[in-house]
Coordinates of C-alpha atoms and ligand atoms in Angstrom, one line a residue:
M1 CA 0.1 -0.1 -0.2
F2 CA 2.8 2.3 1.2
A3 CA 4.9 1.5 -1.9
N4 CA 2.1 2.2 -4.1
R5 CA 1.6 5.7 -3.0
F6 CA 5.2 6.0 -3.3
D7 CA 5.2 5.6 -6.7
R8 CA 2.3 7.7 -7.1
V9 CA 3.7 10.4 -5.3
R10 CA 6.9 10.2 -7.4
T11 CA 5.0 9.9 -10.8
A12 CA 3.0 13.3 -9.8
M13 CA 6.4 15.2 -8.6
A14 CA 7.9 14.1 -12.2
R15 CA 5.1 15.2 -13.8
D16 CA 4.9 18.5 -11.4
G17 CA 8.9 18.8 -11.7
V18 CA 9.2 18.6 -8.1
D19 CA 12.7 17.4 -7.2
V20 CA 12.0 16.9 -3.2
L21 CA 8.6 16.9 -1.5
L22 CA 9.6 17.7 2.3
L23 CA 6.6 16.1 4.6
S24 CA 6.6 17.2 8.5
V25 CA 3.4 17.0 10.8
G26 CA 0.1 17.1 9.4
P27 CA -1.8 14.3 7.4
D28 CA 0.7 13.4 4.3
L29 CA 3.2 12.0 6.0
P30 CA 0.8 9.2 7.8
W31 CA -0.9 8.7 4.6
L32 CA 2.1 8.0 2.9
T33 CA 4.3 6.1 5.3
G34 CA 2.0 5.6 8.6
Y35 CA 4.4 7.4 10.6
H36 CA 2.7 10.4 12.5
A37 CA 5.6 13.1 13.2
M38 CA 5.6 14.0 17.0
P39 CA 4.1 17.5 16.5
L40 CA 6.2 19.0 19.0
E41 CA 9.4 21.6 18.5
R42 CA 12.0 19.2 17.2
L43 CA 11.9 18.6 13.5
T44 CA 10.7 15.1 11.9
I45 CA 10.9 15.7 8.4
L46 CA 10.8 12.8 5.7
V47 CA 13.5 14.0 2.4
L48 CA 12.0 12.4 -0.6
P49 CA 13.5 13.2 -3.4
V50 CA 11.6 12.2 -6.9
D51 CA 14.2 9.6 -7.4
G52 CA 16.8 8.2 -5.2
V53 CA 17.0 7.1 -1.5
A54 CA 14.0 9.3 0.6
T55 CA 15.3 9.4 4.3
M56 CA 13.3 10.0 7.5
L57 CA 15.0 12.6 9.3
L58 CA 13.9 12.9 13.0
P59 CA 14.9 12.9 17.0
A60 CA 17.2 10.1 17.3
F61 CA 15.1 8.7 20.9
E62 CA 12.3 9.0 18.5
T63 CA 13.5 6.3 15.8
A64 CA 12.4 3.3 17.6
R65 CA 8.2 4.9 17.2
V66 CA 9.3 4.0 13.4
S67 CA 8.4 0.9 11.6
P68 CA 11.3 0.4 9.4
Q69 CA 10.2 0.2 5.6
P70 CA 13.7 0.2 4.3
D71 CA 12.4 -0.4 0.4
L72 CA 10.7 2.9 1.0
F73 CA 13.1 5.2 3.3
R74 CA 15.9 5.1 5.5
I75 CA 15.9 6.2 9.0
E76 CA 18.3 9.0 10.0
G77 CA 18.3 10.3 13.7
W78 CA 19.6 13.5 15.0
G79 CA 20.9 14.7 18.2
E80 CA 20.1 16.8 20.6
T81 CA 22.9 19.1 20.1
D82 CA 22.4 18.7 16.7
D83 CA 21.2 21.2 13.8
P84 CA 18.0 19.5 12.3
I85 CA 17.7 21.9 9.6
A86 CA 21.2 21.8 8.6
R87 CA 20.8 17.9 8.3
A88 CA 17.7 18.5 6.2
A89 CA 19.5 20.7 3.9
A90 CA 22.2 18.4 3.2
L91 CA 19.6 15.7 2.8
V92 CA 18.2 17.8 -0.2
G93 CA 21.8 19.0 -1.6
S94 CA 21.6 20.9 -4.5
A95 CA 17.8 20.4 -5.6
R96 CA 15.9 23.1 -6.2
N97 CA 12.2 22.6 -6.7
L98 CA 11.2 21.7 -3.2
A99 CA 7.6 21.1 -2.1
I100 CA 7.0 21.3 1.4
G101 CA 3.8 19.9 3.8
D102 CA 1.0 22.2 3.8
H103 CA 0.6 21.8 7.5
T104 CA 4.6 22.4 8.1
W105 CA 5.1 24.5 11.2
S106 CA 6.6 28.3 10.6
R107 CA 9.1 27.5 12.7
F108 CA 10.2 24.6 10.8
T109 CA 9.2 26.1 6.9
V110 CA 11.0 29.4 7.7
L111 CA 14.3 27.9 9.0
L112 CA 14.3 25.7 6.4
Q113 CA 13.7 28.4 3.6
Q114 CA 16.7 30.7 5.1
A115 CA 19.1 27.2 5.1
M116 CA 18.4 26.9 1.2
P117 CA 18.0 30.5 -0.4
A118 CA 18.5 29.1 -3.8
A119 CA 15.2 26.8 -3.8
T120 CA 11.8 27.4 -5.0
W121 CA 9.2 26.1 -2.7
R122 CA 5.5 25.2 -3.1
N123 CA 2.8 23.5 -1.1
A124 CA 3.1 19.8 -1.1
G125 CA -0.7 19.4 -1.5
S126 CA -0.6 20.6 -5.0
V127 CA 1.2 16.9 -5.2
T128 CA -0.5 14.8 -2.5
G129 CA -4.4 16.6 -2.6
P130 CA -5.1 14.6 -5.7
L131 CA -3.5 11.8 -4.7
R132 CA -5.1 11.5 -1.5
A133 CA -8.8 12.4 -3.1
A134 CA -8.7 9.1 -5.0
K135 CA -9.6 7.1 -2.5
E136 CA -8.3 3.1 -2.6
P137 CA -10.7 0.6 -1.9
A138 CA -9.5 -0.3 1.8
E139 CA -9.8 3.8 2.5
I140 CA -13.5 3.5 1.2
E141 CA -13.9 0.7 3.4
A142 CA -12.6 2.8 6.3
L143 CA -14.5 5.5 5.7
Q144 CA -17.6 3.1 5.6
R145 CA -16.9 1.9 9.0
A146 CA -16.0 5.4 10.3
A147 CA -19.6 6.8 8.5
S148 CA -21.5 3.9 10.1
G149 CA -19.9 4.6 13.7
V150 CA -21.7 8.2 13.6
D151 CA -24.8 6.9 11.8
R152 CA -25.7 4.6 15.2
V153 CA -24.8 7.9 17.4
A154 CA -27.3 9.9 15.2
A155 CA -29.9 6.8 15.3
A156 CA -29.8 7.4 19.1
L157 CA -30.0 11.2 18.7
R158 CA -33.4 10.6 16.3
G159 CA -34.6 7.8 18.9
G160 CA -34.7 10.2 21.6
E161 CA -31.8 8.1 23.6
I162 CA -30.2 11.0 24.4
P163 CA -32.0 13.1 26.6
L164 CA -31.7 16.9 25.3
I165 CA -34.2 19.4 27.4
G166 CA -33.0 21.1 30.5
R167 CA -29.3 20.1 29.5
T168 CA -26.6 22.3 28.1
E169 CA -25.1 21.9 24.9
A170 CA -21.5 21.2 26.3
D171 CA -23.1 18.3 28.1
V172 CA -24.7 16.6 25.3
S173 CA -21.9 17.6 23.1
A174 CA -19.3 15.5 25.5
E175 CA -22.0 12.7 25.2
L176 CA -21.9 12.9 21.8
G177 CA -18.1 12.7 21.9
R178 CA -18.2 9.5 24.1
R179 CA -20.4 7.4 22.0
V180 CA -18.5 8.6 19.0
V181 CA -15.9 6.8 20.6
A182 CA -17.7 4.1 22.0
E183 CA -18.5 3.3 18.1
G184 CA -15.6 2.7 16.7
H185 CA -13.1 5.9 16.7
A186 CA -9.6 6.6 18.4
K187 CA -10.9 10.4 18.9
V188 CA -13.4 13.0 18.4
N189 CA -12.5 15.4 15.8
F190 CA -15.6 17.7 16.7
A191 CA -19.4 17.7 18.4
I192 CA -21.4 20.5 17.5
V193 CA -24.9 21.3 19.6
A194 CA -25.9 24.2 18.2
S195 CA -29.8 24.8 19.9
G196 CA -32.5 27.6 19.0
P197 CA -30.9 30.6 17.5
N198 CA -27.5 28.8 17.9
A199 CA -28.2 27.0 15.1
A200 CA -27.8 29.7 12.9
S201 CA -24.1 29.9 13.6
P202 CA -22.2 27.2 11.3
H203 CA -19.7 26.7 13.7
H204 CA -21.6 27.2 16.6
E205 CA -19.0 26.5 20.2
P206 CA -21.3 24.5 22.3
G207 CA -21.8 26.4 25.5
D208 CA -23.6 26.7 28.7
R209 CA -27.2 27.4 26.7
V210 CA -30.0 24.9 28.2
I211 CA -31.4 23.1 25.7
G212 CA -35.3 24.2 26.1
P213 CA -38.7 22.6 24.3
N214 CA -40.1 23.4 21.2
E215 CA -36.7 24.4 19.5
I216 CA -34.3 22.8 16.9
V217 CA -31.3 21.2 17.9
L218 CA -28.5 20.4 15.1
C219 CA -25.8 18.3 16.0
D220 CA -22.8 18.1 13.6
F221 CA -19.9 15.3 14.4
G222 CA -17.4 13.2 13.6
G223 CA -14.1 11.5 14.5
T224 CA -11.2 9.4 13.4
T225 CA -11.1 5.7 13.3
E226 CA -8.6 3.4 14.9
E227 CA -6.8 1.8 12.5
P228 CA -4.4 -1.4 12.6
E229 CA -0.8 -0.1 14.2
G230 CA 0.8 1.8 11.9
R231 CA -2.1 2.8 9.8
P232 CA -3.9 6.1 9.6
G233 CA -7.3 6.6 10.8
Y234 CA -9.7 7.8 8.8
C235 CA -12.5 10.9 9.3
S236 CA -16.4 10.7 9.9
D237 CA -18.7 14.0 9.8
I238 CA -22.4 13.7 9.7
T239 CA -25.1 16.4 10.6
R240 CA -28.5 15.6 12.0
C241 CA -31.1 17.9 13.3
V242 CA -33.9 17.2 15.9
F243 CA -36.7 19.2 17.2
T244 CA -37.6 19.2 21.1
G245 CA -41.7 19.5 20.4
E246 CA -44.0 20.3 17.5
V247 CA -42.1 21.9 14.1
P248 CA -43.7 24.9 13.4
A249 CA -44.8 24.8 9.9
E250 CA -42.4 27.5 8.6
I251 CA -39.4 25.1 10.0
A252 CA -41.2 22.2 8.5
E253 CA -41.6 23.4 5.3
A254 CA -38.2 24.7 5.0
Y255 CA -36.9 22.2 6.3
D256 CA -38.4 19.8 3.3
H257 CA -36.6 21.8 1.2
L258 CA -33.3 22.0 2.7
L259 CA -33.5 17.9 2.3
D260 CA -34.6 17.9 -1.0
A261 CA -31.6 20.3 -2.1
Q262 CA -29.7 17.7 0.0
Q263 CA -30.8 14.7 -1.8
R264 CA -30.3 16.7 -5.4
A265 CA -26.7 17.6 -4.6
T266 CA -26.5 13.8 -3.8
A267 CA -27.7 12.7 -7.0
A268 CA -25.8 15.1 -8.7
A269 CA -22.6 14.2 -7.4
T270 CA -21.2 11.7 -10.8
V271 CA -17.7 11.1 -12.1
G272 CA -17.1 13.6 -14.2
T273 CA -19.3 16.6 -13.1
A274 CA -17.6 19.7 -11.8
A275 CA -17.2 20.1 -8.0
G276 CA -18.9 23.5 -8.2
A277 CA -21.5 22.3 -10.2
V278 CA -22.3 20.0 -7.2
D279 CA -22.8 23.1 -4.7
A280 CA -25.0 24.9 -7.6
V281 CA -27.6 22.3 -8.2
A282 CA -28.1 22.8 -3.9
R283 CA -28.0 26.3 -4.1
G284 CA -30.4 26.3 -6.7
R285 CA -32.7 24.3 -5.5
L286 CA -32.9 26.6 -2.2
A287 CA -33.0 29.5 -4.6
E288 CA -36.1 28.3 -6.5
V289 CA -37.6 29.1 -2.6
E290 CA -35.8 32.2 -2.0
L291 CA -33.9 30.0 0.6
D292 CA -30.6 30.1 -0.7
R293 CA -29.7 33.7 0.9
Y294 CA -29.5 31.8 4.2
F295 CA -27.2 29.0 2.9
L296 CA -23.8 30.5 4.0
H297 CA -20.9 28.2 3.4
R298 CA -19.6 25.5 0.6
L299 CA -21.6 22.9 -0.1
G300 CA -19.4 20.2 0.9
H301 CA -15.5 19.2 1.4
G302 CA -13.6 16.1 0.6
I303 CA -12.8 13.9 3.9
G304 CA -10.1 11.0 4.4
V305 CA -7.5 10.9 6.5
E306 CA -7.9 14.6 7.4
A307 CA -11.7 16.1 8.1
H308 CA -11.2 18.3 5.7
E309 CA -9.4 18.1 2.0
D310 CA -9.7 17.6 -1.5
P311 CA -11.7 18.0 -3.3
Y312 CA -13.7 21.1 -2.1
L313 CA -17.4 21.3 -3.4
V314 CA -18.0 25.0 -4.0
D315 CA -18.5 27.7 -6.8
G316 CA -15.5 28.0 -8.8
N317 CA -13.9 24.6 -8.3
E318 CA -14.3 23.1 -11.9
V319 CA -12.4 19.9 -11.1
P320 CA -14.3 17.1 -12.1
L321 CA -15.2 14.8 -9.3
A322 CA -13.2 11.2 -10.3
A323 CA -14.2 8.1 -9.1
G324 CA -13.0 7.2 -5.0
N325 CA -13.5 10.8 -4.1
A326 CA -15.1 11.0 -0.9
F327 CA -16.7 14.2 0.3
S328 CA -19.3 16.1 2.7
I329 CA -22.8 17.2 0.8
E330 CA -23.7 19.4 3.8
P331 CA -26.3 22.4 2.9
G332 CA -27.8 24.4 5.7
V333 CA -30.1 27.5 6.1
Y334 CA -29.1 29.4 8.8
V335 CA -31.8 32.7 10.0
E336 CA -29.9 34.6 12.5
G337 CA -31.3 35.3 15.4
S338 CA -34.2 32.7 15.1
W339 CA -32.8 28.8 14.0
G340 CA -31.0 27.1 11.4
A341 CA -30.7 23.5 10.0
R342 CA -28.3 21.5 8.3
I343 CA -28.0 18.2 6.9
E344 CA -25.0 16.3 5.7
D345 CA -23.7 13.1 4.7
I346 CA -20.4 11.6 3.2
V347 CA -21.1 10.7 -0.2
V348 CA -18.5 8.8 -2.4
A349 CA -18.3 9.0 -6.4
T350 CA -18.3 5.9 -7.7
A351 CA -18.6 4.4 -11.1
D352 CA -22.1 3.3 -10.6
G353 CA -23.2 7.0 -9.3
P354 CA -22.5 8.4 -6.2
L355 CA -22.9 6.6 -2.7
A356 CA -24.1 7.7 0.3
L357 CA -22.1 5.9 3.4
N358 CA -24.2 7.7 5.8
T359 CA -27.3 6.1 5.5
V360 CA -29.4 7.1 9.3
D361 CA -32.4 8.9 8.5
R362 CA -32.2 12.4 7.7
E363 CA -35.9 13.7 8.0
L364 CA -36.3 16.4 11.6
A365 CA -37.0 14.2 14.3
V366 CA -38.9 15.2 16.9
V367 CA -38.0 14.2 20.5
D368 CA -39.7 14.0 23.7
R369 CA -37.2 14.8 26.1
Ligands
ZN1 ZN1 -18.1 22.9 8.9
ZN2 ZN1 -19.8 18.3 10.0
ZN3 ZN1 -18.3 18.1 7.1

């Protein structure tokens, strides 16, 4: 698996004129090698030339953490009094066209740039992004497991198994997080609980607001799966809304339009369709009923080892969806000061059409507690 990814990365580097790829903290390194750099001040960096031997340079006392893959890279430790920036520059040598991982901290990037003043730099995401976006079958399986896990949490929410009325958003968020972990995730990435008027803020931070009767509760949660040692986890991300009482006609009607927009956009997410055109389907459907002005964000984002990655379903993205792309379809309506709703599934573009990995019911569920 990792050998295949090395090959694909090197092919893309050769095509794009990249001499050396540099990967430190962030998701590219575990995707490519299975190794997570310690997110600390000591430099870990994979120096991957387009041809020739790759080297994983890291603190000497952390080398035991790396599963050796001698066919792919050599392991080099640096001592506490060494200069790891100079060591990395030496590994790069005379190469000039460098790409560095998008998540690399500036404390490393700036010093590397100063150590190699003649080099030209670009983000590694231009090389790795499209490759990571084309999921392999095992990656789709991991995303499906992740999605099924949060589907079970969403089913409990919709079924009234998670009490809401009288609890704070923060308390419900913590319970959602515990359930996400219990359903096969190694960690929770977020658990938004936004009640009543707070649901009008798409990225609301759950707080001390006590959830009352007769209001909407928007829950958007996800985590990263536990995978066998040496393999990166994959992310889940789902949004469902419930209503703590009888749904007012105005909200019920708007919600039905939103659900129809979400379903139409899902059906439109076929291989070969431009990512931005899928956004336009949802936005156009909401525009028919003048709800588009309440749809404040893009339609969706890719998902994989990272919660948000390529491809982005946003107006202006003309890149056609490819088989194996996995992404969210998550239109919303947000009426400031009043209420909001979002419906989100993870969908995969396949040769046989769009496949929603989340299948739990999407209607606005009424809960009585
Ligand atoms: Zn979001
Ligand atoms: Zn979400
Ligand atoms: Zn999302």
